[in-house]
Short mmCIF file of C-alpha atoms in Angstrom, two decimals:
data_model
loop_
_atom_site.label_atom_id
_atom_site.label_comp_id
_atom_site.label_asym_id
_atom_site.label_seq_id
_atom_site.Cartn_x
_atom_site.Cartn_y
_atom_site.Cartn_z
CA UNK A 1021 22.70 138.56 67.55
CA UNK A 1022 24.49 141.49 67.65
CA UNK A 1023 28.17 139.94 67.84
CA UNK A 1024 30.65 141.40 69.54
CA UNK A 1025 30.21 145.29 69.93
CA UNK A 1026 33.76 147.29 69.85
CA UNK A 1027 33.73 151.42 69.90
CA UNK A 1028 35.42 153.42 69.09
CA UNK A 1029 35.98 152.23 65.72
CA UNK A 1030 38.69 154.49 64.81
CA UNK A 1031 40.97 157.01 67.41
CA UNK A 1032 43.21 159.36 66.40
CA UNK A 1033 45.09 160.74 69.82
CA UNK A 1034 48.30 162.46 70.17
CA UNK A 1035 51.47 160.66 72.22
CA UNK A 1036 50.87 160.93 75.64
CA UNK A 1037 47.02 161.20 76.08
CA UNK A 1038 44.90 158.27 77.31
CA UNK A 1039 43.09 155.90 75.53
CA UNK A 1040 39.99 153.62 76.13
CA UNK A 1041 38.76 150.98 74.29
CA UNK A 1042 35.90 149.09 74.71
CA UNK A 1043 33.93 145.78 74.01
CA UNK A 1044 30.63 144.35 74.72
CA UNK A 1045 30.68 140.29 74.43
CA UNK A 1046 28.02 138.18 72.70
CA UNK A 1047 25.96 137.86 75.15
CA UNK A 1048 26.64 134.23 77.37
CA UNK A 1049 29.77 133.62 76.29
CA UNK A 1050 32.40 133.25 78.91
CA UNK A 1051 35.04 133.93 77.99
CA UNK A 1052 37.02 137.70 76.26
CA UNK A 1053 40.11 138.36 74.41
CA UNK A 1054 41.77 141.25 73.66
CA UNK A 1055 44.27 141.40 70.68
CA UNK A 1056 46.61 143.49 68.61
CA UNK A 1057 47.18 143.38 64.98
CA UNK A 1058 50.37 145.46 63.43
CA UNK A 1059 51.75 144.14 59.84
CA UNK A 1060 54.72 143.63 61.24
CA UNK A 1061 53.88 141.17 64.77
CA UNK A 1062 50.44 139.87 62.77
CA UNK A 1063 47.92 139.68 65.18
CA UNK A 1064 48.73 139.23 69.30
CA UNK A 1065 47.14 137.76 72.08
CA UNK A 1066 47.10 140.85 75.19
CA UNK A 1067 44.79 139.26 77.38
CA UNK A 1068 41.82 137.29 78.18
CA UNK A 1069 39.13 136.82 80.71
CA UNK A 1070 37.20 133.81 81.41
CA UNK A 1071 34.01 134.51 83.70
CA UNK A 1072 35.21 138.11 84.04
CA UNK A 1073 38.33 136.99 85.83
CA UNK A 1074 41.75 138.04 83.98
CA UNK A 1075 43.15 134.48 83.73
CA UNK A 1076 46.84 135.06 80.78
CA UNK A 1077 47.89 139.04 80.44
CA UNK A 1078 51.56 137.58 79.38
CA UNK A 1079 51.18 139.31 75.71
CA UNK A 1080 49.89 142.91 77.38
CA UNK A 1081 53.24 144.25 76.30
CA UNK A 1082 54.05 146.59 79.74
CA UNK A 1083 52.57 148.67 82.61
CA UNK A 1084 51.05 151.26 79.91
CA UNK A 1085 48.17 149.02 79.45
CA UNK A 1086 45.80 147.45 81.34
CA UNK A 1087 42.27 145.37 81.45
CA UNK A 1088 39.33 145.41 82.94
CA UNK A 1089 36.15 143.65 82.94
CA UNK A 1090 33.80 144.48 85.99
CA UNK A 1091 30.60 142.11 84.54
CA UNK A 1092 30.06 139.62 82.01
CA UNK A 1093 28.97 142.02 79.20
CA UNK A 1094 31.73 144.72 78.80
CA UNK A 1095 35.35 144.90 79.03
CA UNK A 1096 37.86 147.36 78.62
CA UNK A 1097 41.73 148.15 77.14
CA UNK A 1098 43.37 151.59 78.72
CA UNK A 1099 46.92 152.81 76.83
CA UNK A 1100 47.83 155.57 79.34
CA UNK A 1101 49.82 157.19 78.35
CA UNK A 1102 50.22 156.09 75.00
CA UNK A 1103 52.93 155.97 72.05
CA UNK A 1104 53.27 155.83 68.97
CA UNK A 1105 54.23 152.12 68.50
CA UNK A 1106 50.93 151.54 70.04
CA UNK A 1107 49.27 152.58 66.51
CA UNK A 1108 47.79 148.82 65.47
CA UNK A 1109 44.47 147.84 65.42
CA UNK A 1110 43.39 145.89 68.90
CA UNK A 1111 40.19 143.74 68.11
CA UNK A 1112 38.24 141.73 71.05
CA UNK A 1113 36.89 138.17 70.85
CA UNK A 1114 34.52 136.24 72.37
CA UNK A 1115 33.95 132.52 72.70
CA UNK A 1116 31.17 130.70 74.46
CA UNK A 1117 33.66 128.39 76.84
CA UNK A 1118 37.26 128.44 77.12
CA UNK A 1119 37.91 124.41 77.96
CA UNK A 1120 35.09 123.27 76.13
CA UNK A 1121 36.70 122.22 73.24
CA UNK A 1122 35.48 124.28 70.72
CA UNK A 1123 35.76 127.48 71.64
CA UNK A 1124 35.00 129.21 68.25
CA UNK A 1125 36.37 133.09 68.87
CA UNK A 1126 34.33 135.48 67.40
CA UNK A 1127 35.86 138.93 66.50
CA UNK A 1128 34.33 142.73 67.03
CA UNK A 1129 34.89 144.92 63.92
CA UNK A 1130 38.17 146.11 65.56
CA UNK A 1131 39.40 149.99 66.90
CA UNK A 1132 41.97 151.29 64.61
CA UNK A 1133 43.97 153.20 66.98
CA UNK A 1134 46.96 156.43 65.82
CA UNK A 1135 49.09 157.50 68.01
CA UNK A 1136 50.34 160.71 66.74
CA UNK B 1107 60.40 127.25 66.00
CA UNK B 1108 57.37 129.97 66.05
CA UNK B 1109 54.95 128.32 67.83
CA UNK B 1110 52.66 128.68 64.60
CA UNK B 1111 54.19 128.94 61.18
CA UNK B 1112 52.66 129.70 58.00
CA UNK B 1113 53.92 131.08 54.60
CA UNK B 1114 52.77 134.39 54.40
CA UNK B 1115 52.45 133.96 50.26
CA UNK B 1116 50.68 135.58 48.52
CA UNK B 1117 49.62 132.56 46.54
CA UNK B 1118 48.50 134.01 43.13
CA UNK B 1119 45.54 131.43 40.93
CA UNK B 1120 42.92 131.71 38.63
CA UNK B 1121 40.00 131.20 39.05
CA UNK B 1122 39.05 127.42 39.63
CA UNK B 1123 42.27 126.61 40.70
CA UNK B 1124 43.10 124.15 43.48
CA UNK B 1125 45.33 125.64 46.32
CA UNK B 1126 46.42 123.78 49.64
CA UNK B 1127 47.98 126.29 52.75
CA UNK B 1128 50.41 124.54 55.45
CA UNK B 1129 50.49 125.57 58.92
CA UNK B 1130 53.12 123.84 61.14
CA UNK B 1131 52.98 123.83 65.55
CA UNK B 1132 55.92 123.81 67.36
CA UNK B 1133 53.75 122.46 70.84
CA UNK B 1134 52.67 118.41 70.03
CA UNK B 1135 50.17 118.51 73.07
CA UNK B 1136 47.96 121.08 71.19
CA UNK B 1137 43.93 119.63 71.36
CA UNK B 1138 42.40 122.27 69.10
CA UNK B 1139 42.74 123.64 65.77
CA UNK B 1140 41.00 126.24 63.41
CA UNK B 1141 40.93 127.76 59.88
CA UNK B 1142 40.03 131.79 60.13
CA UNK B 1143 39.11 133.89 57.54
CA UNK B 1144 40.22 137.43 57.28
CA UNK B 1145 39.42 140.42 54.36
CA UNK B 1146 41.03 143.21 54.15
CA UNK B 1147 40.10 145.97 57.28
CA UNK B 1148 37.67 143.99 58.22
CA UNK B 1149 37.97 141.19 61.19
CA UNK B 1150 38.96 137.55 61.91
CA UNK B 1151 36.05 135.40 61.08
CA UNK B 1152 35.61 131.24 61.92
CA UNK B 1153 36.12 129.37 58.23
CA UNK B 1154 36.66 125.29 59.85
CA UNK B 1155 37.28 123.85 62.59
CA UNK B 1156 39.71 121.44 62.25
CA UNK B 1157 39.61 117.95 63.06
CA UNK B 1158 41.18 114.54 63.96
CA UNK B 1159 39.54 112.72 61.42
CA UNK B 1160 39.37 115.17 58.84
CA UNK B 1161 36.73 117.70 57.62
CA UNK B 1162 34.78 119.27 54.57
CA UNK B 1163 32.61 121.74 54.47
CA UNK B 1164 31.78 122.18 50.22
CA UNK B 1165 34.70 123.21 48.85
CA UNK B 1166 36.91 123.31 51.89
CA UNK B 1167 39.07 120.62 53.56
CA UNK B 1168 41.03 120.38 56.48
CA UNK B 1169 43.41 117.60 57.73
CA UNK B 1170 45.62 117.68 61.20
CA UNK B 1171 48.56 115.69 60.82
CA UNK B 1172 49.74 115.07 64.38
CA UNK B 1173 53.01 113.07 64.06
CA UNK B 1174 53.97 116.03 61.80
CA UNK B 1175 52.41 118.77 63.59
CA UNK B 1176 50.97 120.83 61.10
CA UNK B 1177 47.02 121.54 59.80
CA UNK B 1178 46.42 122.29 55.62
CA UNK B 1179 43.54 123.99 53.80
CA UNK B 1180 42.68 122.61 50.66
CA UNK B 1181 40.46 125.13 48.16
CA UNK B 1182 38.76 123.71 45.76
CA UNK B 1183 37.52 125.45 42.29
CA UNK B 1184 39.00 129.21 43.89
CA UNK B 1185 36.41 131.94 43.59
CA UNK B 1186 37.29 135.63 43.08
CA UNK B 1187 35.55 135.98 46.69
CA UNK B 1188 37.90 133.52 48.86
CA UNK B 1189 40.91 136.35 47.90
CA UNK B 1190 41.99 137.14 51.37
CA UNK B 1191 44.09 136.01 54.18
CA UNK B 1192 43.88 132.91 55.62
CA UNK B 1193 44.97 132.58 59.52
CA UNK B 1194 46.02 129.32 61.17
CA UNK B 1195 45.11 129.56 64.89
CA UNK B 1196 46.77 126.63 67.18
CA UNK B 1197 45.39 126.25 70.95
CA UNK B 1198 48.18 126.36 73.38
CA UNK B 1199 49.33 122.91 74.68
CA UNK B 1200 47.57 122.10 78.05
CA UNK B 1201 45.36 125.32 77.86
CA UNK B 1202 42.58 126.33 75.13
CA UNK B 1203 44.56 129.38 74.64
CA UNK B 1204 45.17 130.62 71.17
CA UNK B 1205 47.81 131.53 69.10
CA UNK B 1206 47.36 132.58 65.40
CA UNK B 1207 49.70 132.33 62.33
CA UNK B 1208 50.78 135.56 60.60
CA UNK B 1209 48.38 134.56 58.12
CA UNK B 1210 48.44 133.27 53.77
CA UNK B 1211 47.66 135.54 50.85
CA UNK B 1212 45.75 134.59 48.69
CA UNK B 1213 44.76 135.70 45.39
CA UNK B 1214 43.03 134.69 43.56
CA UNK B 1215 42.54 136.48 40.20
CA UNK B 1216 40.04 135.65 36.73
#
């Protein structure tokens, strides 16, 4: 299995630009998570999908952030407009089934975002 | 009190040493617990799940203390390759939504 795939791996953009991060979960996994990691705040859960449906988006910082999962094999996290404080590493993770009692998560390699 | 708390370290130990990390959690209804390992500039990877009865995987032992609401990770015979950040994960009580601790940094030196 290829594991969780994220693109791009690195993104450098200017303040005010739109940024779209992409994720392909492991085939057969029903749950998908988006995280943001910074030195100051550690690893924060932004949003979680189960069977393509957003279940908990309480971690999404503000309206500038949005996430979609149009099908079981693809998700996007969009930031519009981007700000320098959005600079972080964004991870996508998938798990077999939340609620199964184990639900170990498998992480993608992350997207390192820098907003100038 | 934070949902999940860990001592950030760093723990600086010589090869061959035994080192233990604790992680406390605030929600007594939490049901699932894990330890993840994260190498510098890499993604977190599952190290081991933590079961109620405690579990061992080679040099690693994980334990859960529900009464005191903490989990622990014991590493015996430390190797240089064990140097990493160890993240404690607790699923929020009543759900399976994970909360990550800030991590404990371990440095194993020759």
